[in-house]
PDB file of C-alpha atoms in Angstrom:
ATOM      1  CA  MET A   1     -35.198 102.272 180.825  1.00  0.00           C
ATOM      2  CA  VAL A   2     -38.127 104.099 182.460  1.00  0.00           C
ATOM      3  CA  ASP A   3     -36.484 107.412 181.507  1.00  0.00           C
ATOM      4  CA  VAL A   4     -36.143 106.251 177.900  1.00  0.00           C
ATOM      5  CA  GLN A   5     -39.807 105.226 177.785  1.00  0.00           C
ATOM      6  CA  HIS A   6     -40.857 108.578 179.253  1.00  0.00           C
ATOM      7  CA  TRP A   7     -38.738 110.425 176.701  1.00  0.00           C
ATOM      8  CA  LEU A   8     -40.144 108.394 173.799  1.00  0.00           C
ATOM      9  CA  SER A   9     -43.718 109.058 174.941  1.00  0.00           C
ATOM     10  CA  ALA A  10     -43.194 112.778 174.241  1.00  0.00           C
ATOM     11  CA  LEU A  11     -42.356 112.100 170.575  1.00  0.00           C
ATOM     12  CA  PRO A  12     -44.823 111.655 167.677  1.00  0.00           C
ATOM     13  CA  PRO A  13     -45.392 107.975 166.782  1.00  0.00           C
ATOM     14  CA  GLY A  14     -43.670 108.332 163.410  1.00  0.00           C
ATOM     15  CA  VAL A  15     -40.554 109.711 165.054  1.00  0.00           C
ATOM     16  CA  VAL A  16     -40.547 106.823 167.552  1.00  0.00           C
ATOM     17  CA  TYR A  17     -40.620 104.264 164.707  1.00  0.00           C
ATOM     18  CA  LEU A  18     -37.787 106.043 162.875  1.00  0.00           C
ATOM     19  CA  LEU A  19     -35.761 106.261 166.079  1.00  0.00           C
ATOM     20  CA  VAL A  20     -36.215 102.543 166.781  1.00  0.00           C
ATOM     21  CA  ALA A  21     -35.063 101.666 163.257  1.00  0.00           C
ATOM     22  CA  ALA A  22     -32.139 104.107 163.369  1.00  0.00           C
ATOM     23  CA  VAL A  23     -30.753 103.101 166.785  1.00  0.00           C
ATOM     24  CA  ILE A  24     -31.029  99.373 166.086  1.00  0.00           C
ATOM     25  CA  GLY A  25     -29.637  99.868 162.581  1.00  0.00           C
ATOM     26  CA  VAL A  26     -26.557 101.767 163.761  1.00  0.00           C
ATOM     27  CA  GLU A  27     -26.021  99.234 166.560  1.00  0.00           C
ATOM     28  CA  SER A  28     -26.141  96.430 164.000  1.00  0.00           C
ATOM     29  CA  MET A  29     -23.446  98.166 161.946  1.00  0.00           C
ATOM     30  CA  GLY A  30     -21.013  97.645 164.829  1.00  0.00           C
ATOM     31  CA  VAL A  31     -21.489 100.754 166.972  1.00  0.00           C
ATOM     32  CA  PRO A  32     -22.442 100.023 170.618  1.00  0.00           C
ATOM     33  CA  LEU A  33     -25.847 101.690 171.104  1.00  0.00           C
ATOM     34  CA  PRO A  34     -28.754 100.704 173.415  1.00  0.00           C
ATOM     35  CA  GLY A  35     -30.853  99.153 170.663  1.00  0.00           C
ATOM     36  CA  GLU A  36     -32.537  96.591 172.892  1.00  0.00           C
ATOM     37  CA  ILE A  37     -33.409  99.226 175.510  1.00  0.00           C
ATOM     38  CA  VAL A  38     -35.066 101.378 172.839  1.00  0.00           C
ATOM     39  CA  LEU A  39     -37.024  98.375 171.524  1.00  0.00           C
ATOM     40  CA  VAL A  40     -38.159  97.264 174.992  1.00  0.00           C
ATOM     41  CA  SER A  41     -39.187 100.811 175.934  1.00  0.00           C
ATOM     42  CA  SER A  42     -41.109 101.243 172.672  1.00  0.00           C
ATOM     43  CA  ALA A  43     -42.870  97.888 173.077  1.00  0.00           C
ATOM     44  CA  LEU A  44     -44.001  98.818 176.587  1.00  0.00           C
ATOM     45  CA  LEU A  45     -45.077 102.201 175.241  1.00  0.00           C
ATOM     46  CA  ALA A  46     -47.210 100.400 172.661  1.00  0.00           C
ATOM     47  CA  ALA A  47     -49.050  98.691 175.520  1.00  0.00           C
ATOM     48  CA  THR A  48     -50.328 102.134 176.580  1.00  0.00           C
ATOM     49  CA  GLY A  49     -51.653 102.885 173.086  1.00  0.00           C
ATOM     50  CA  VAL A  50     -49.154 105.642 172.273  1.00  0.00           C
ATOM     51  CA  VAL A  51     -47.622 103.705 169.360  1.00  0.00           C
ATOM     52  CA  GLU A  52     -48.645 100.614 167.372  1.00  0.00           C
ATOM     53  CA  PRO A  53     -46.830  97.350 168.172  1.00  0.00           C
ATOM     54  CA  HIS A  54     -46.707  96.112 164.576  1.00  0.00           C
ATOM     55  CA  TRP A  55     -44.990  99.313 163.469  1.00  0.00           C
ATOM     56  CA  VAL A  56     -42.523  99.109 166.358  1.00  0.00           C
ATOM     57  CA  ALA A  57     -41.684  95.509 165.415  1.00  0.00           C
ATOM     58  CA  THR A  58     -41.467  96.346 161.717  1.00  0.00           C
ATOM     59  CA  ALA A  59     -39.142  99.286 162.387  1.00  0.00           C
ATOM     60  CA  ALA A  60     -36.936  97.153 164.639  1.00  0.00           C
ATOM     61  CA  ALA A  61     -36.748  94.329 162.094  1.00  0.00           C
ATOM     62  CA  ALA A  62     -35.955  96.739 159.248  1.00  0.00           C
ATOM     63  CA  GLY A  63     -33.231  98.422 161.294  1.00  0.00           C
ATOM     64  CA  ALA A  64     -31.728  95.065 162.255  1.00  0.00           C
ATOM     65  CA  ILE A  65     -31.699  93.621 158.731  1.00  0.00           C
ATOM     66  CA  ILE A  66     -30.506  96.769 156.953  1.00  0.00           C
ATOM     67  CA  GLY A  67     -27.987  97.644 159.661  1.00  0.00           C
ATOM     68  CA  ASP A  68     -26.500  94.142 159.658  1.00  0.00           C
ATOM     69  CA  SER A  69     -26.231  94.208 155.863  1.00  0.00           C
ATOM     70  CA  ILE A  70     -24.423  97.553 155.924  1.00  0.00           C
ATOM     71  CA  GLY A  71     -22.195  96.216 158.702  1.00  0.00           C
ATOM     72  CA  TYR A  72     -21.456  93.177 156.549  1.00  0.00           C
ATOM     73  CA  ALA A  73     -20.417  95.399 153.628  1.00  0.00           C
ATOM     74  CA  ILE A  74     -18.238  97.537 155.901  1.00  0.00           C
ATOM     75  CA  GLY A  75     -16.607  94.473 157.451  1.00  0.00           C
ATOM     76  CA  ARG A  76     -15.967  92.864 154.060  1.00  0.00           C
ATOM     77  CA  ARG A  77     -14.321  96.042 152.812  1.00  0.00           C
ATOM     78  CA  GLY A  78     -12.384  96.899 155.968  1.00  0.00           C
ATOM     79  CA  GLY A  79     -11.542  93.374 157.146  1.00  0.00           C
ATOM     80  CA  ARG A  80      -9.735  92.649 160.388  1.00  0.00           C
ATOM     81  CA  PRO A  81      -7.991  96.060 160.553  1.00  0.00           C
ATOM     82  CA  LEU A  82     -11.425  97.669 160.809  1.00  0.00           C
ATOM     83  CA  LEU A  83     -12.436  95.371 163.669  1.00  0.00           C
ATOM     84  CA  ALA A  84      -9.172  96.157 165.427  1.00  0.00           C
ATOM     85  CA  ARG A  85      -9.861  99.894 165.129  1.00  0.00           C
ATOM     86  CA  LEU A  86     -13.367  99.429 166.482  1.00  0.00           C
ATOM     87  CA  GLY A  87     -11.885  97.473 169.389  1.00  0.00           C
ATOM     88  CA  ARG A  88      -9.543 100.348 170.238  1.00  0.00           C
ATOM     89  CA  ARG A  89     -12.381 102.842 170.009  1.00  0.00           C
ATOM     90  CA  PHE A  90     -14.833 100.775 172.065  1.00  0.00           C
ATOM     91  CA  PRO A  91     -12.573  98.546 174.219  1.00  0.00           C
ATOM     92  CA  ARG A  92     -15.312  97.762 176.730  1.00  0.00           C
ATOM     93  CA  HIS A  93     -17.679  96.359 174.117  1.00  0.00           C
ATOM     94  CA  LEU A  94     -15.487  95.351 171.190  1.00  0.00           C
ATOM     95  CA  GLY A  95     -12.081  94.649 172.726  1.00  0.00           C
ATOM     96  CA  PRO A  96      -9.828  91.707 171.796  1.00  0.00           C
ATOM     97  CA  GLY A  97     -11.566  89.357 174.245  1.00  0.00           C
ATOM     98  CA  GLN A  98     -15.043  90.098 172.911  1.00  0.00           C
ATOM     99  CA  LEU A  99     -13.849  89.821 169.326  1.00  0.00           C
ATOM    100  CA  ALA A 100     -12.177  86.471 170.029  1.00  0.00           C
ATOM    101  CA  ARG A 101     -15.397  85.066 171.544  1.00  0.00           C
ATOM    102  CA  ALA A 102     -17.424  86.283 168.577  1.00  0.00           C
ATOM    103  CA  GLU A 103     -14.966  84.706 166.132  1.00  0.00           C
ATOM    104  CA  GLN A 104     -15.152  81.404 168.003  1.00  0.00           C
ATOM    105  CA  SER A 105     -18.944  81.538 167.740  1.00  0.00           C
ATOM    106  CA  PHE A 106     -18.692  81.923 163.958  1.00  0.00           C
ATOM    107  CA  ALA A 107     -16.086  79.169 163.744  1.00  0.00           C
ATOM    108  CA  ARG A 108     -18.333  76.753 165.634  1.00  0.00           C
ATOM    109  CA  HIS A 109     -21.778  77.725 164.375  1.00  0.00           C
ATOM    110  CA  GLY A 110     -21.383  79.520 161.034  1.00  0.00           C
ATOM    111  CA  VAL A 111     -24.454  81.485 159.951  1.00  0.00           C
ATOM    112  CA  TRP A 112     -26.415  80.216 162.973  1.00  0.00           C
ATOM    113  CA  ALA A 113     -24.256  82.626 164.958  1.00  0.00           C
ATOM    114  CA  VAL A 114     -25.932  85.424 162.980  1.00  0.00           C
ATOM    115  CA  PHE A 115     -29.438  84.109 163.738  1.00  0.00           C
ATOM    116  CA  PHE A 116     -29.011  83.444 167.464  1.00  0.00           C
ATOM    117  CA  GLY A 117     -26.563  86.318 167.801  1.00  0.00           C
ATOM    118  CA  ARG A 118     -29.494  88.705 167.455  1.00  0.00           C
ATOM    119  CA  PHE A 119     -30.467  87.653 170.999  1.00  0.00           C
ATOM    120  CA  VAL A 120     -26.958  88.156 172.448  1.00  0.00           C
ATOM    121  CA  ALA A 121     -25.682  91.685 173.066  1.00  0.00           C
ATOM    122  CA  LEU A 122     -22.116  91.044 171.870  1.00  0.00           C
ATOM    123  CA  LEU A 123     -22.993  89.242 168.654  1.00  0.00           C
ATOM    124  CA  ARG A 124     -25.852  91.636 167.928  1.00  0.00           C
ATOM    125  CA  ILE A 125     -23.224  94.361 167.505  1.00  0.00           C
ATOM    126  CA  LEU A 126     -20.502  92.294 165.803  1.00  0.00           C
ATOM    127  CA  ALA A 127     -22.431  89.839 163.616  1.00  0.00           C
ATOM    128  CA  GLY A 128     -22.590  91.967 160.470  1.00  0.00           C
ATOM    129  CA  PRO A 129     -19.039  93.379 160.409  1.00  0.00           C
ATOM    130  CA  LEU A 130     -17.505  90.102 161.537  1.00  0.00           C
ATOM    131  CA  ALA A 131     -19.382  88.039 158.944  1.00  0.00           C
ATOM    132  CA  GLY A 132     -18.156  90.418 156.255  1.00  0.00           C
ATOM    133  CA  ALA A 133     -14.569  90.358 157.507  1.00  0.00           C
ATOM    134  CA  LEU A 134     -14.632  86.541 157.536  1.00  0.00           C
ATOM    135  CA  HIS A 135     -16.135  86.469 154.021  1.00  0.00           C
ATOM    136  CA  VAL A 136     -19.224  84.504 155.018  1.00  0.00           C
ATOM    137  CA  PRO A 137     -21.262  84.047 151.777  1.00  0.00           C
ATOM    138  CA  TYR A 138     -23.719  86.956 151.642  1.00  0.00           C
ATOM    139  CA  ARG A 139     -26.778  84.922 150.602  1.00  0.00           C
ATOM    140  CA  ARG A 140     -26.431  82.663 153.620  1.00  0.00           C
ATOM    141  CA  PHE A 141     -25.709  85.639 155.837  1.00  0.00           C
ATOM    142  CA  LEU A 142     -28.766  87.519 154.560  1.00  0.00           C
ATOM    143  CA  LEU A 143     -31.066  84.547 155.164  1.00  0.00           C
ATOM    144  CA  ALA A 144     -29.883  84.104 158.753  1.00  0.00           C
ATOM    145  CA  ASN A 145     -29.829  87.872 159.283  1.00  0.00           C
ATOM    146  CA  ALA A 146     -33.400  88.382 158.049  1.00  0.00           C
ATOM    147  CA  ALA A 147     -34.754  85.411 159.997  1.00  0.00           C
ATOM    148  CA  GLY A 148     -33.014  86.463 163.210  1.00  0.00           C
ATOM    149  CA  GLY A 149     -34.042  90.104 162.837  1.00  0.00           C
ATOM    150  CA  LEU A 150     -37.705  89.270 162.245  1.00  0.00           C
ATOM    151  CA  VAL A 151     -37.964  86.719 165.069  1.00  0.00           C
ATOM    152  CA  TRP A 152     -36.125  88.967 167.547  1.00  0.00           C
ATOM    153  CA  ALA A 153     -38.068  92.124 166.678  1.00  0.00           C
ATOM    154  CA  PHE A 154     -41.573  90.650 166.582  1.00  0.00           C
ATOM    155  CA  ALA A 155     -41.116  88.201 169.484  1.00  0.00           C
ATOM    156  CA  THR A 156     -39.643  90.876 171.774  1.00  0.00           C
ATOM    157  CA  THR A 157     -42.217  93.505 170.814  1.00  0.00           C
ATOM    158  CA  TYR A 158     -45.317  91.346 171.134  1.00  0.00           C
ATOM    159  CA  LEU A 159     -44.141  89.562 174.274  1.00  0.00           C
ATOM    160  CA  LEU A 160     -43.614  92.860 176.089  1.00  0.00           C
ATOM    161  CA  PHE A 161     -46.716  94.393 174.520  1.00  0.00           C
ATOM    162  CA  SER A 162     -48.850  91.492 175.772  1.00  0.00           C
ATOM    163  CA  VAL A 163     -47.326  91.620 179.243  1.00  0.00           C
ATOM    164  CA  GLY A 164     -47.846  95.385 179.380  1.00  0.00           C
ATOM    165  CA  ARG A 165     -51.499  95.158 178.283  1.00  0.00           C
ATOM    166  CA  ALA A 166     -52.171  92.357 180.744  1.00  0.00           C
ATOM    167  CA  ALA A 167     -50.534  94.331 183.532  1.00  0.00           C
ATOM    168  CA  GLU A 168     -52.639  97.394 182.722  1.00  0.00           C
ATOM    169  CA  HIS A 169     -55.845  95.348 182.717  1.00  0.00           C
ATOM    170  CA  TRP A 170     -55.043  93.486 185.921  1.00  0.00           C
ATOM    171  CA  LEU A 171     -53.956  96.634 187.705  1.00  0.00           C
ATOM    172  CA  LYS A 172     -57.401  98.090 187.071  1.00  0.00           C
ATOM    173  CA  ASP A 173     -58.871  95.012 188.733  1.00  0.00           C
ATOM    174  CA  ILE A 174     -56.233  95.116 191.512  1.00  0.00           C
ATOM    175  CA  SER A 175     -55.185  91.612 190.599  1.00  0.00           C
ATOM    176  CA  TRP A 176     -51.607  91.690 191.863  1.00  0.00           C
ATOM    177  CA  ALA A 177     -51.313  87.926 191.650  1.00  0.00           C
ATOM    178  CA  GLY A 178     -52.181  88.052 187.961  1.00  0.00           C
ATOM    179  CA  LEU A 179     -49.679  90.830 187.369  1.00  0.00           C
ATOM    180  CA  ALA A 180     -46.943  88.867 189.136  1.00  0.00           C
ATOM    181  CA  LEU A 181     -47.783  85.797 187.043  1.00  0.00           C
ATOM    182  CA  ALA A 182     -47.543  87.801 183.800  1.00  0.00           C
ATOM    183  CA  VAL A 183     -44.195  89.292 184.775  1.00  0.00           C
ATOM    184  CA  VAL A 184     -42.805  85.891 185.763  1.00  0.00           C
ATOM    185  CA  ALA A 185     -44.047  84.364 182.492  1.00  0.00           C
ATOM    186  CA  GLY A 186     -42.338  87.104 180.493  1.00  0.00           C
ATOM    187  CA  LEU A 187     -39.090  86.741 182.418  1.00  0.00           C
ATOM    188  CA  VAL A 188     -39.075  82.954 182.079  1.00  0.00           C
ATOM    189  CA  SER A 189     -39.717  83.161 178.328  1.00  0.00           C
ATOM    190  CA  THR A 190     -36.922  85.678 177.860  1.00  0.00           C
ATOM    191  CA  TRP A 191     -34.543  83.646 180.047  1.00  0.00           C
ATOM    192  CA  TRP A 192     -35.236  80.472 178.072  1.00  0.00           C
ATOM    193  CA  LEU A 193     -34.586  82.133 174.723  1.00  0.00           C
ATOM    194  CA  ARG A 194     -31.427  83.835 175.952  1.00  0.00           C
ATOM    195  CA  ARG A 195     -30.210  80.557 177.468  1.00  0.00           C
ATOM    196  CA  ARG A 196     -30.576  78.869 174.070  1.00  0.00           C
ATOM    197  CA  ALA A 197     -28.469  81.624 172.530  1.00  0.00           C
ATOM    198  CA  ARG A 198     -26.003  82.097 175.405  1.00  0.00           C
ATOM    199  CA  HIS A 199     -23.662  79.303 174.340  1.00  0.00           C
ATOM    200  CA  LEU A 200     -22.858  81.287 171.210  1.00  0.00           C
ATOM    201  CA  ASP A 201     -21.277  83.969 173.385  1.00  0.00           C
ATOM    202  CA  GLU A 202     -19.463  81.502 175.641  1.00  0.00           C
ATOM    203  CA  PRO A 203     -17.585  78.963 173.515  1.00  0.00           C
ATOM    204  CA  GLU A 204     -15.793  76.186 175.268  1.00  0.00           C
ATOM    205  CA  ALA A 205     -12.223  76.944 176.288  1.00  0.00           C
ATOM    206  CA  ALA A 206     -11.016  73.959 174.311  1.00  0.00           C
ATOM    207  CA  ASP A 207     -12.194  75.608 171.109  1.00  0.00           C
ATOM    208  CA  ALA A 208      -9.968  78.632 171.675  1.00  0.00           C
ATOM    209  CA  ALA A 209      -7.124  76.839 169.928  1.00  0.00           C
ATOM    210  CA  GLU A 210      -9.161  76.160 166.778  1.00  0.00           C
ATOM    211  CA  PRO A 211      -8.262  78.402 163.820  1.00  0.00           C
ATOM    212  CA  VAL A 212     -11.026  80.596 162.428  1.00  0.00           C
ATOM    213  CA  LYS A 213     -11.784  79.693 158.842  1.00  0.00           C
ATOM    214  CA  ALA A 214     -12.912  82.479 156.572  1.00  0.00           C
ATOM    215  CA  GLY A 215     -16.273  81.873 154.964  1.00  0.00           C
ATOM    216  CA  THR A 216     -17.389  79.173 157.407  1.00  0.00           C
ATOM    217  CA  ASP A 217     -21.077  78.637 156.761  1.00  0.00           C
ATOM    218  CA  ARG A 218     -22.077  75.293 158.072  1.00  0.00           C
TER     219      ARG A 218
END
């Protein structure tokens, strides 16, 4: 991630924003790309003043919402055969086991899987195409997609931006205790949010026998 941040720092700010939107957008269409790494690196870069945090967050949110919507359209048109092809092409990320867990998440949680899935690597990639393939109503999908994209993008960006600025300030004052406290606070906050979303990626074994109903939107 340090290498990514160093590489981004050599680019003009406008290019960084476009890159954030593009990588996250393509990832949201169903292609495994390091969208979260690019966002985290850009947010930490914003703490140094190279880029603006609100533009980083806006670019990430736009990429997430637009990418998920395109992924939804692709999934609705291609259906399960498309997901199967993606699984063969990216077996490590989108294989049958990962697809089955994502389907169980939709079966149990409906559009909430789209919202919280933004915080889970597997569902972040599969949410759009899978929702389209399962014929989840688009209006409900778009609402959950937009809400999840905005919360994920702005919360991640400003949390890391704040931690980075605090670390820079405290390092000047040689306040290592303060720096450690900031890092721990950031890690605890991230852990708590991921823990709330984790159950979406780990459905109970008993639910494996439940049939997936197309268009589930509870």
